[in-house]
Amino acid sequence: MRTVISTAFISLDGVVEAPGGEPGYRNSGWTFKDVDFVPEAFEIKGREQEESTAILMGRTSYEAFSPVWPDMAEFAHYKTMPKYVVSTTLLEHKLVSNWGETTILRSLDDVAALKETDGGPIIVHGSAQLNHDLSDAGLIDRYHLLVFPLLLGAGKRLFSTTDKDTQKLKLVEHEAYSNGLQKNVFDVVR
């Protein structure tokens, strides 16, 4: 069984919306405008590219990343790995041609079936709503969180507000950095 890893830049109050400057959010670009850059805090991002074997994302994140990431040197390894987009509305002819193999999954059952295939870890970037759905369905195995020392208030959150049983997490790696960022890696306890 493959491991599904949710990775996120997240504010202390749980917001994950527009960390890189995406338009339409009041605090867009909060990861680089409001916190000093400390390179060692982002080591996990390089490690994710080396260790993951596929990318999983929702339609909205795909539409934001696909015009930009294929040509970015810092995401070069992602260009060659398979990508899976969970969407009921995305059409095949809307997929970009310069970002390698991309498959549209139409349901969480398709994601569950993908987890059952042979292969290594699958990384989930962005995709707030998909993260909610995956978590609620018990399909996330690990969280890689870079927690920023900011309170952003309104915005898309990583975790759903569904009324459900407690989900226990086990902290397996952590570090605090001079700029206040914290790296927290949690395994989901089953």
PDB file of N, CA and C in Angstrom, residues 32-136:
ATOM      1  N   PHE A  32       6.260  34.533   2.338  1.00  0.00           N
ATOM      2  CA  PHE A  32       7.500  35.257   2.052  1.00  0.00           C
ATOM      3  C   PHE A  32       7.429  36.739   2.391  1.00  0.00           C
ATOM      4  N   LYS A  33       6.254  37.293   2.591  1.00  0.00           N
ATOM      5  CA  LYS A  33       6.148  38.718   2.912  1.00  0.00           C
ATOM      6  C   LYS A  33       6.334  38.997   4.399  1.00  0.00           C
ATOM      7  N   ASP A  34       5.928  38.069   5.228  1.00  0.00           N
ATOM      8  CA  ASP A  34       5.829  38.359   6.652  1.00  0.00           C
ATOM      9  C   ASP A  34       6.806  37.590   7.540  1.00  0.00           C
ATOM     10  N   VAL A  35       7.611  36.687   6.971  1.00  0.00           N
ATOM     11  CA  VAL A  35       8.531  35.875   7.757  1.00  0.00           C
ATOM     12  C   VAL A  35       9.875  35.840   7.031  1.00  0.00           C
ATOM     13  N   ASP A  36      10.950  36.092   7.759  1.00  0.00           N
ATOM     14  CA  ASP A  36      12.289  36.048   7.162  1.00  0.00           C
ATOM     15  C   ASP A  36      12.576  34.655   6.608  1.00  0.00           C
ATOM     16  N   PHE A  37      13.258  34.610   5.485  1.00  0.00           N
ATOM     17  CA  PHE A  37      13.618  33.341   4.852  1.00  0.00           C
ATOM     18  C   PHE A  37      14.807  32.707   5.558  1.00  0.00           C
ATOM     19  N   VAL A  38      14.651  31.460   5.964  1.00  0.00           N
ATOM     20  CA  VAL A  38      15.724  30.670   6.568  1.00  0.00           C
ATOM     21  C   VAL A  38      15.798  29.378   5.752  1.00  0.00           C
ATOM     22  N   PRO A  39      16.827  29.196   4.915  1.00  0.00           N
ATOM     23  CA  PRO A  39      16.874  28.070   3.983  1.00  0.00           C
ATOM     24  C   PRO A  39      16.691  26.700   4.622  1.00  0.00           C
ATOM     25  N   GLU A  40      17.274  26.494   5.788  1.00  0.00           N
ATOM     26  CA  GLU A  40      17.195  25.165   6.394  1.00  0.00           C
ATOM     27  C   GLU A  40      15.760  24.761   6.755  1.00  0.00           C
ATOM     28  N   ALA A  41      14.876  25.729   6.919  1.00  0.00           N
ATOM     29  CA  ALA A  41      13.482  25.407   7.232  1.00  0.00           C
ATOM     30  C   ALA A  41      12.787  24.722   6.053  1.00  0.00           C
ATOM     31  N   PHE A  42      13.325  24.910   4.850  1.00  0.00           N
ATOM     32  CA  PHE A  42      12.681  24.382   3.652  1.00  0.00           C
ATOM     33  C   PHE A  42      13.354  23.105   3.137  1.00  0.00           C
ATOM     34  N   GLU A  43      14.257  22.549   3.899  1.00  0.00           N
ATOM     35  CA  GLU A  43      14.924  21.292   3.522  1.00  0.00           C
ATOM     36  C   GLU A  43      13.916  20.199   3.232  1.00  0.00           C
ATOM     37  N   ILE A  44      12.836  20.176   3.973  1.00  0.00           N
ATOM     38  CA  ILE A  44      11.820  19.136   3.791  1.00  0.00           C
ATOM     39  C   ILE A  44      11.188  19.203   2.403  1.00  0.00           C
ATOM     40  N   LYS A  45      11.124  20.367   1.800  1.00  0.00           N
ATOM     41  CA  LYS A  45      10.520  20.498   0.467  1.00  0.00           C
ATOM     42  C   LYS A  45      11.375  19.759  -0.576  1.00  0.00           C
ATOM     43  N   GLY A  46      12.692  19.868  -0.489  1.00  0.00           N
ATOM     44  CA  GLY A  46      13.572  19.121  -1.389  1.00  0.00           C
ATOM     45  C   GLY A  46      13.473  17.627  -1.140  1.00  0.00           C
ATOM     46  N   ARG A  47      13.406  17.258   0.128  1.00  0.00           N
ATOM     47  CA  ARG A  47      13.287  15.843   0.484  1.00  0.00           C
ATOM     48  C   ARG A  47      11.980  15.252  -0.059  1.00  0.00           C
ATOM     49  N   GLU A  48      10.920  16.029  -0.030  1.00  0.00           N
ATOM     50  CA  GLU A  48       9.640  15.542  -0.566  1.00  0.00           C
ATOM     51  C   GLU A  48       9.760  15.181  -2.045  1.00  0.00           C
ATOM     52  N   GLN A  49      10.469  16.011  -2.811  1.00  0.00           N
ATOM     53  CA  GLN A  49      10.641  15.713  -4.228  1.00  0.00           C
ATOM     54  C   GLN A  49      11.446  14.438  -4.437  1.00  0.00           C
ATOM     55  N   GLU A  50      12.453  14.238  -3.615  1.00  0.00           N
ATOM     56  CA  GLU A  50      13.302  13.049  -3.748  1.00  0.00           C
ATOM     57  C   GLU A  50      12.569  11.769  -3.343  1.00  0.00           C
ATOM     58  N   GLU A  51      11.733  11.849  -2.321  1.00  0.00           N
ATOM     59  CA  GLU A  51      11.107  10.657  -1.758  1.00  0.00           C
ATOM     60  C   GLU A  51       9.748  10.320  -2.352  1.00  0.00           C
ATOM     61  N   SER A  52       9.038  11.296  -2.877  1.00  0.00           N
ATOM     62  CA  SER A  52       7.705  10.997  -3.421  1.00  0.00           C
ATOM     63  C   SER A  52       7.830  10.436  -4.833  1.00  0.00           C
ATOM     64  N   THR A  53       6.816   9.678  -5.219  1.00  0.00           N
ATOM     65  CA  THR A  53       6.819   9.046  -6.547  1.00  0.00           C
ATOM     66  C   THR A  53       5.638   9.478  -7.402  1.00  0.00           C
ATOM     67  N   ALA A  54       4.733  10.277  -6.822  1.00  0.00           N
ATOM     68  CA  ALA A  54       3.577  10.795  -7.549  1.00  0.00           C
ATOM     69  C   ALA A  54       3.025  11.997  -6.801  1.00  0.00           C
ATOM     70  N   ILE A  55       2.317  12.852  -7.524  1.00  0.00           N
ATOM     71  CA  ILE A  55       1.655  14.019  -6.936  1.00  0.00           C
ATOM     72  C   ILE A  55       0.148  13.827  -7.066  1.00  0.00           C
ATOM     73  N   LEU A  56      -0.561  14.162  -6.003  1.00  0.00           N
ATOM     74  CA  LEU A  56      -2.026  14.134  -5.988  1.00  0.00           C
ATOM     75  C   LEU A  56      -2.497  15.538  -5.662  1.00  0.00           C
ATOM     76  N   MET A  57      -3.472  16.034  -6.405  1.00  0.00           N
ATOM     77  CA  MET A  57      -4.000  17.374  -6.137  1.00  0.00           C
ATOM     78  C   MET A  57      -5.431  17.474  -6.618  1.00  0.00           C
ATOM     79  N   GLY A  58      -6.109  18.495  -6.139  1.00  0.00           N
ATOM     80  CA  GLY A  58      -7.453  18.794  -6.613  1.00  0.00           C
ATOM     81  C   GLY A  58      -7.390  19.638  -7.871  1.00  0.00           C
ATOM     82  N   ARG A  59      -8.538  19.845  -8.490  1.00  0.00           N
ATOM     83  CA  ARG A  59      -8.601  20.605  -9.742  1.00  0.00           C
ATOM     84  C   ARG A  59      -8.098  22.034  -9.577  1.00  0.00           C
ATOM     85  N   THR A  60      -8.515  22.720  -8.519  1.00  0.00           N
ATOM     86  CA  THR A  60      -8.123  24.116  -8.335  1.00  0.00           C
ATOM     87  C   THR A  60      -6.611  24.248  -8.216  1.00  0.00           C
ATOM     88  N   SER A  61      -5.992  23.387  -7.438  1.00  0.00           N
ATOM     89  CA  SER A  61      -4.527  23.436  -7.306  1.00  0.00           C
ATOM     90  C   SER A  61      -3.855  23.063  -8.626  1.00  0.00           C
ATOM     91  N   TYR A  62      -4.390  22.059  -9.323  1.00  0.00           N
ATOM     92  CA  TYR A  62      -3.834  21.695 -10.630  1.00  0.00           C
ATOM     93  C   TYR A  62      -3.861  22.908 -11.563  1.00  0.00           C
ATOM     94  N   GLU A  63      -4.986  23.599 -11.597  1.00  0.00           N
ATOM     95  CA  GLU A  63      -5.110  24.748 -12.495  1.00  0.00           C
ATOM     96  C   GLU A  63      -4.184  25.893 -12.093  1.00  0.00           C
ATOM     97  N   ALA A  64      -3.828  25.976 -10.805  1.00  0.00           N
ATOM     98  CA  ALA A  64      -2.880  27.004 -10.359  1.00  0.00           C
ATOM     99  C   ALA A  64      -1.438  26.590 -10.622  1.00  0.00           C
ATOM    100  N   PHE A  65      -1.098  25.320 -10.370  1.00  0.00           N
ATOM    101  CA  PHE A  65       0.286  24.853 -10.482  1.00  0.00           C
ATOM    102  C   PHE A  65       0.699  24.553 -11.927  1.00  0.00           C
ATOM    103  N   SER A  66      -0.182  23.959 -12.721  1.00  0.00           N
ATOM    104  CA  SER A  66       0.213  23.440 -14.038  1.00  0.00           C
ATOM    105  C   SER A  66       0.724  24.488 -15.029  1.00  0.00           C
ATOM    106  N   PRO A  67       0.296  25.736 -14.967  1.00  0.00           N
ATOM    107  CA  PRO A  67       0.887  26.712 -15.882  1.00  0.00           C
ATOM    108  C   PRO A  67       2.271  27.198 -15.442  1.00  0.00           C
ATOM    109  N   VAL A  68       2.644  26.940 -14.165  1.00  0.00           N
ATOM    110  CA  VAL A  68       3.856  27.532 -13.604  1.00  0.00           C
ATOM    111  C   VAL A  68       4.922  26.484 -13.260  1.00  0.00           C
ATOM    112  N   TRP A  69       4.553  25.453 -12.536  1.00  0.00           N
ATOM    113  CA  TRP A  69       5.530  24.485 -12.025  1.00  0.00           C
ATOM    114  C   TRP A  69       6.342  23.760 -13.097  1.00  0.00           C
ATOM    115  N   PRO A  70       5.788  23.431 -14.267  1.00  0.00           N
ATOM    116  CA  PRO A  70       6.598  22.688 -15.249  1.00  0.00           C
ATOM    117  C   PRO A  70       7.885  23.405 -15.663  1.00  0.00           C
ATOM    118  N   ASP A  71       7.903  24.725 -15.596  1.00  0.00           N
ATOM    119  CA  ASP A  71       9.070  25.488 -16.026  1.00  0.00           C
ATOM    120  C   ASP A  71       9.930  26.004 -14.876  1.00  0.00           C
ATOM    121  N   MET A  72       9.606  25.612 -13.643  1.00  0.00           N
ATOM    122  CA  MET A  72      10.367  26.084 -12.481  1.00  0.00           C
ATOM    123  C   MET A  72      11.452  25.072 -12.114  1.00  0.00           C
ATOM    124  N   ALA A  73      12.682  25.539 -12.063  1.00  0.00           N
ATOM    125  CA  ALA A  73      13.815  24.657 -11.753  1.00  0.00           C
ATOM    126  C   ALA A  73      13.662  23.994 -10.388  1.00  0.00           C
ATOM    127  N   GLU A  74      13.082  24.717  -9.416  1.00  0.00           N
ATOM    128  CA  GLU A  74      12.952  24.144  -8.078  1.00  0.00           C
ATOM    129  C   GLU A  74      11.940  23.001  -8.005  1.00  0.00           C
ATOM    130  N   PHE A  75      11.145  22.818  -9.058  1.00  0.00           N
ATOM    131  CA  PHE A  75      10.188  21.709  -9.105  1.00  0.00           C
ATOM    132  C   PHE A  75      10.481  20.741 -10.248  1.00  0.00           C
ATOM    133  N   ALA A  76      11.732  20.707 -10.685  1.00  0.00           N
ATOM    134  CA  ALA A  76      12.112  19.901 -11.854  1.00  0.00           C
ATOM    135  C   ALA A  76      11.776  18.424 -11.687  1.00  0.00           C
ATOM    136  N   HIS A  77      11.995  17.866 -10.509  1.00  0.00           N
ATOM    137  CA  HIS A  77      11.727  16.439 -10.307  1.00  0.00           C
ATOM    138  C   HIS A  77      10.236  16.117 -10.439  1.00  0.00           C
ATOM    139  N   TYR A  78       9.392  17.059 -10.049  1.00  0.00           N
ATOM    140  CA  TYR A  78       7.946  16.832 -10.163  1.00  0.00           C
ATOM    141  C   TYR A  78       7.495  16.721 -11.618  1.00  0.00           C
ATOM    142  N   LYS A  79       8.254  17.320 -12.515  1.00  0.00           N
ATOM    143  CA  LYS A  79       7.856  17.306 -13.924  1.00  0.00           C
ATOM    144  C   LYS A  79       7.802  15.882 -14.474  1.00  0.00           C
ATOM    145  N   THR A  80       8.693  15.024 -13.985  1.00  0.00           N
ATOM    146  CA  THR A  80       8.788  13.676 -14.539  1.00  0.00           C
ATOM    147  C   THR A  80       7.911  12.648 -13.828  1.00  0.00           C
ATOM    148  N   MET A  81       7.408  12.970 -12.653  1.00  0.00           N
ATOM    149  CA  MET A  81       6.625  11.956 -11.931  1.00  0.00           C
ATOM    150  C   MET A  81       5.138  12.044 -12.289  1.00  0.00           C
ATOM    151  N   PRO A  82       4.424  10.930 -12.160  1.00  0.00           N
ATOM    152  CA  PRO A  82       2.992  10.924 -12.469  1.00  0.00           C
ATOM    153  C   PRO A  82       2.221  11.879 -11.560  1.00  0.00           C
ATOM    154  N   LYS A  83       1.234  12.519 -12.157  1.00  0.00           N
ATOM    155  CA  LYS A  83       0.362  13.407 -11.417  1.00  0.00           C
ATOM    156  C   LYS A  83      -1.070  12.884 -11.514  1.00  0.00           C
ATOM    157  N   TYR A  84      -1.805  13.008 -10.395  1.00  0.00           N
ATOM    158  CA  TYR A  84      -3.192  12.589 -10.330  1.00  0.00           C
ATOM    159  C   TYR A  84      -4.008  13.770  -9.852  1.00  0.00           C
ATOM    160  N   VAL A  85      -5.066  14.083 -10.593  1.00  0.00           N
ATOM    161  CA  VAL A  85      -5.940  15.194 -10.240  1.00  0.00           C
ATOM    162  C   VAL A  85      -7.309  14.622  -9.902  1.00  0.00           C
ATOM    163  N   VAL A  86      -7.784  14.916  -8.685  1.00  0.00           N
ATOM    164  CA  VAL A  86      -9.100  14.448  -8.269  1.00  0.00           C
ATOM    165  C   VAL A  86     -10.102  15.528  -8.645  1.00  0.00           C
ATOM    166  N   SER A  87     -10.991  15.201  -9.584  1.00  0.00           N
ATOM    167  CA  SER A  87     -11.973  16.178 -10.059  1.00  0.00           C
ATOM    168  C   SER A  87     -13.124  15.477 -10.759  1.00  0.00           C
ATOM    169  N   THR A  88     -14.305  15.991 -10.536  1.00  0.00           N
ATOM    170  CA  THR A  88     -15.470  15.491 -11.279  1.00  0.00           C
ATOM    171  C   THR A  88     -15.751  16.360 -12.494  1.00  0.00           C
ATOM    172  N   THR A  89     -15.043  17.500 -12.621  1.00  0.00           N
ATOM    173  CA  THR A  89     -15.348  18.440 -13.703  1.00  0.00           C
ATOM    174  C   THR A  89     -14.217  18.650 -14.702  1.00  0.00           C
ATOM    175  N   LEU A  90     -12.976  18.378 -14.325  1.00  0.00           N
ATOM    176  CA  LEU A  90     -11.845  18.612 -15.226  1.00  0.00           C
ATOM    177  C   LEU A  90     -11.916  17.668 -16.421  1.00  0.00           C
ATOM    178  N   LEU A  91     -11.715  18.216 -17.606  1.00  0.00           N
ATOM    179  CA  LEU A  91     -11.756  17.421 -18.835  1.00  0.00           C
ATOM    180  C   LEU A  91     -10.337  17.147 -19.327  1.00  0.00           C
ATOM    181  N   GLU A  92     -10.162  15.997 -19.962  1.00  0.00           N
ATOM    182  CA  GLU A  92      -8.841  15.568 -20.455  1.00  0.00           C
ATOM    183  C   GLU A  92      -8.173  16.637 -21.325  1.00  0.00           C
ATOM    184  N   HIS A  93      -8.935  17.292 -22.196  1.00  0.00           N
ATOM    185  CA  HIS A  93      -8.321  18.271 -23.101  1.00  0.00           C
ATOM    186  C   HIS A  93      -7.863  19.541 -22.384  1.00  0.00           C
ATOM    187  N   LYS A  94      -8.184  19.685 -21.110  1.00  0.00           N
ATOM    188  CA  LYS A  94      -7.738  20.838 -20.320  1.00  0.00           C
ATOM    189  C   LYS A  94      -6.405  20.579 -19.602  1.00  0.00           C
ATOM    190  N   LEU A  95      -5.875  19.356 -19.706  1.00  0.00           N
ATOM    191  CA  LEU A  95      -4.594  19.030 -19.091  1.00  0.00           C
ATOM    192  C   LEU A  95      -3.464  19.660 -19.900  1.00  0.00           C
ATOM    193  N   VAL A  96      -2.430  20.160 -19.212  1.00  0.00           N
ATOM    194  CA  VAL A  96      -1.295  20.741 -19.916  1.00  0.00           C
ATOM    195  C   VAL A  96      -0.443  19.618 -20.514  1.00  0.00           C
ATOM    196  N   SER A  97       0.239  19.928 -21.592  1.00  0.00           N
ATOM    197  CA  SER A  97       1.016  18.900 -22.297  1.00  0.00           C
ATOM    198  C   SER A  97       2.486  18.864 -21.897  1.00  0.00           C
ATOM    199  N   ASN A  98       2.944  19.834 -21.122  1.00  0.00           N
ATOM    200  CA  ASN A  98       4.372  19.927 -20.809  1.00  0.00           C
ATOM    201  C   ASN A  98       4.717  19.560 -19.364  1.00  0.00           C
ATOM    202  N   TRP A  99       3.854  18.769 -18.713  1.00  0.00           N
ATOM    203  CA  TRP A  99       4.096  18.460 -17.306  1.00  0.00           C
ATOM    204  C   TRP A  99       4.081  16.967 -17.033  1.00  0.00           C
ATOM    205  N   GLY A 100       4.260  16.180 -18.060  1.00  0.00           N
ATOM    206  CA  GLY A 100       4.335  14.736 -17.885  1.00  0.00           C
ATOM    207  C   GLY A 100       2.967  14.078 -17.742  1.00  0.00           C
ATOM    208  N   GLU A 101       3.011  12.815 -17.389  1.00  0.00           N
ATOM    209  CA  GLU A 101       1.812  11.981 -17.288  1.00  0.00           C
ATOM    210  C   GLU A 101       0.858  12.502 -16.207  1.00  0.00           C
ATOM    211  N   THR A 102      -0.398  12.751 -16.597  1.00  0.00           N
ATOM    212  CA  THR A 102      -1.416  13.221 -15.661  1.00  0.00           C
ATOM    213  C   THR A 102      -2.685  12.406 -15.861  1.00  0.00           C
ATOM    214  N   THR A 103      -3.222  11.911 -14.746  1.00  0.00           N
ATOM    215  CA  THR A 103      -4.438  11.095 -14.769  1.00  0.00           C
ATOM    216  C   THR A 103      -5.497  11.783 -13.924  1.00  0.00           C
ATOM    217  N   ILE A 104      -6.712  11.842 -14.437  1.00  0.00           N
ATOM    218  CA  ILE A 104      -7.829  12.400 -13.681  1.00  0.00           C
ATOM    219  C   ILE A 104      -8.513  11.271 -12.924  1.00  0.00           C
ATOM    220  N   LEU A 105      -8.650  11.453 -11.610  1.00  0.00           N
ATOM    221  CA  LEU A 105      -9.395  10.519 -10.761  1.00  0.00           C
ATOM    222  C   LEU A 105     -10.740  11.163 -10.455  1.00  0.00           C
ATOM    223  N   ARG A 106     -11.814  10.416 -10.601  1.00  0.00           N
ATOM    224  CA  ARG A 106     -13.146  11.001 -10.477  1.00  0.00           C
ATOM    225  C   ARG A 106     -13.770  10.879  -9.090  1.00  0.00           C
ATOM    226  N   SER A 107     -13.112  10.142  -8.178  1.00  0.00           N
ATOM    227  CA  SER A 107     -13.728   9.938  -6.864  1.00  0.00           C
ATOM    228  C   SER A 107     -12.680   9.568  -5.825  1.00  0.00           C
ATOM    229  N   LEU A 108     -13.096   9.615  -4.558  1.00  0.00           N
ATOM    230  CA  LEU A 108     -12.215   9.156  -3.479  1.00  0.00           C
ATOM    231  C   LEU A 108     -11.996   7.654  -3.561  1.00  0.00           C
ATOM    232  N   ASP A 109     -12.953   6.924  -4.124  1.00  0.00           N
ATOM    233  CA  ASP A 109     -12.743   5.492  -4.349  1.00  0.00           C
ATOM    234  C   ASP A 109     -11.566   5.272  -5.303  1.00  0.00           C
ATOM    235  N   ASP A 110     -11.427   6.145  -6.298  1.00  0.00           N
ATOM    236  CA  ASP A 110     -10.284   6.057  -7.214  1.00  0.00           C
ATOM    237  C   ASP A 110      -8.974   6.333  -6.469  1.00  0.00           C
ATOM    238  N   VAL A 111      -9.005   7.263  -5.519  1.00  0.00           N
ATOM    239  CA  VAL A 111      -7.812   7.543  -4.712  1.00  0.00           C
ATOM    240  C   VAL A 111      -7.479   6.326  -3.848  1.00  0.00           C
ATOM    241  N   ALA A 112      -8.494   5.739  -3.234  1.00  0.00           N
ATOM    242  CA  ALA A 112      -8.277   4.538  -2.412  1.00  0.00           C
ATOM    243  C   ALA A 112      -7.673   3.417  -3.257  1.00  0.00           C
ATOM    244  N   ALA A 113      -8.142   3.262  -4.488  1.00  0.00           N
ATOM    245  CA  ALA A 113      -7.596   2.234  -5.382  1.00  0.00           C
ATOM    246  C   ALA A 113      -6.145   2.553  -5.746  1.00  0.00           C
ATOM    247  N   LEU A 114      -5.837   3.826  -5.960  1.00  0.00           N
ATOM    248  CA  LEU A 114      -4.460   4.232  -6.255  1.00  0.00           C
ATOM    249  C   LEU A 114      -3.539   3.878  -5.089  1.00  0.00           C
ATOM    250  N   LYS A 115      -4.008   4.088  -3.858  1.00  0.00           N
ATOM    251  CA  LYS A 115      -3.209   3.744  -2.680  1.00  0.00           C
ATOM    252  C   LYS A 115      -2.870   2.260  -2.641  1.00  0.00           C
ATOM    253  N   GLU A 116      -3.705   1.438  -3.201  1.00  0.00           N
ATOM    254  CA  GLU A 116      -3.512  -0.017  -3.178  1.00  0.00           C
ATOM    255  C   GLU A 116      -2.508  -0.497  -4.224  1.00  0.00           C
ATOM    256  N   THR A 117      -2.073   0.380  -5.123  1.00  0.00           N
ATOM    257  CA  THR A 117      -1.133  -0.017  -6.174  1.00  0.00           C
ATOM    258  C   THR A 117       0.283  -0.075  -5.628  1.00  0.00           C
ATOM    259  N   ASP A 118       1.176  -0.685  -6.398  1.00  0.00           N
ATOM    260  CA  ASP A 118       2.591  -0.701  -6.036  1.00  0.00           C
ATOM    261  C   ASP A 118       3.190   0.668  -6.315  1.00  0.00           C
ATOM    262  N   GLY A 119       4.160   1.028  -5.526  1.00  0.00           N
ATOM    263  CA  GLY A 119       4.840   2.301  -5.725  1.00  0.00           C
ATOM    264  C   GLY A 119       5.112   2.971  -4.405  1.00  0.00           C
ATOM    265  N   GLY A 120       5.800   4.095  -4.487  1.00  0.00           N
ATOM    266  CA  GLY A 120       6.189   4.822  -3.293  1.00  0.00           C
ATOM    267  C   GLY A 120       5.177   5.869  -2.881  1.00  0.00           C
ATOM    268  N   PRO A 121       5.598   6.785  -2.017  1.00  0.00           N
ATOM    269  CA  PRO A 121       4.712   7.800  -1.464  1.00  0.00           C
ATOM    270  C   PRO A 121       4.097   8.726  -2.516  1.00  0.00           C
ATOM    271  N   ILE A 122       2.894   9.143  -2.221  1.00  0.00           N
ATOM    272  CA  ILE A 122       2.147  10.091  -3.049  1.00  0.00           C
ATOM    273  C   ILE A 122       2.023  11.370  -2.231  1.00  0.00           C
ATOM    274  N   ILE A 123       2.474  12.497  -2.796  1.00  0.00           N
ATOM    275  CA  ILE A 123       2.465  13.770  -2.074  1.00  0.00           C
ATOM    276  C   ILE A 123       1.280  14.619  -2.523  1.00  0.00           C
ATOM    277  N   VAL A 124       0.594  15.224  -1.577  1.00  0.00           N
ATOM    278  CA  VAL A 124      -0.552  16.099  -1.863  1.00  0.00           C
ATOM    279  C   VAL A 124      -0.120  17.533  -1.597  1.00  0.00           C
ATOM    280  N   HIS A 125      -0.112  18.362  -2.649  1.00  0.00           N
ATOM    281  CA  HIS A 125       0.223  19.784  -2.536  1.00  0.00           C
ATOM    282  C   HIS A 125      -1.040  20.620  -2.670  1.00  0.00           C
ATOM    283  N   GLY A 126      -1.125  21.699  -1.862  1.00  0.00           N
ATOM    284  CA  GLY A 126      -2.279  22.592  -1.964  1.00  0.00           C
ATOM    285  C   GLY A 126      -3.558  21.837  -1.655  1.00  0.00           C
ATOM    286  N   SER A 127      -4.598  22.108  -2.429  1.00  0.00           N
ATOM    287  CA  SER A 127      -5.802  21.271  -2.438  1.00  0.00           C
ATOM    288  C   SER A 127      -6.513  21.202  -1.088  1.00  0.00           C
ATOM    289  N   ALA A 128      -6.922  22.349  -0.572  1.00  0.00           N
ATOM    290  CA  ALA A 128      -7.575  22.403   0.742  1.00  0.00           C
ATOM    291  C   ALA A 128      -8.809  21.505   0.798  1.00  0.00           C
ATOM    292  N   GLN A 129      -9.695  21.616  -0.168  1.00  0.00           N
ATOM    293  CA  GLN A 129     -10.909  20.797  -0.129  1.00  0.00           C
ATOM    294  C   GLN A 129     -10.578  19.309  -0.263  1.00  0.00           C
ATOM    295  N   LEU A 130      -9.629  18.976  -1.127  1.00  0.00           N
ATOM    296  CA  LEU A 130      -9.228  17.579  -1.268  1.00  0.00           C
ATOM    297  C   LEU A 130      -8.646  17.061   0.042  1.00  0.00           C
ATOM    298  N   ASN A 131      -7.853  17.869   0.736  1.00  0.00           N
ATOM    299  CA  ASN A 131      -7.320  17.463   2.037  1.00  0.00           C
ATOM    300  C   ASN A 131      -8.445  17.161   3.019  1.00  0.00           C
ATOM    301  N   HIS A 132      -9.469  17.994   3.026  1.00  0.00           N
ATOM    302  CA  HIS A 132     -10.619  17.731   3.907  1.00  0.00           C
ATOM    303  C   HIS A 132     -11.219  16.372   3.578  1.00  0.00           C
ATOM    304  N   ASP A 133     -11.483  16.154   2.303  1.00  0.00           N
ATOM    305  CA  ASP A 133     -12.134  14.916   1.870  1.00  0.00           C
ATOM    306  C   ASP A 133     -11.261  13.691   2.144  1.00  0.00           C
ATOM    307  N   LEU A 134      -9.967  13.792   1.853  1.00  0.00           N
ATOM    308  CA  LEU A 134      -9.053  12.670   2.095  1.00  0.00           C
ATOM    309  C   LEU A 134      -8.957  12.341   3.581  1.00  0.00           C
ATOM    310  N   SER A 135      -8.850  13.372   4.399  1.00  0.00           N
ATOM    311  CA  SER A 135      -8.760  13.161   5.843  1.00  0.00           C
ATOM    312  C   SER A 135     -10.042  12.521   6.375  1.00  0.00           C
ATOM    313  N   ASP A 136     -11.180  13.054   5.969  1.00  0.00           N
ATOM    314  CA  ASP A 136     -12.463  12.520   6.437  1.00  0.00           C
ATOM    315  C   ASP A 136     -12.654  11.068   6.009  1.00  0.00           C
TER     316      ASP A 136
END
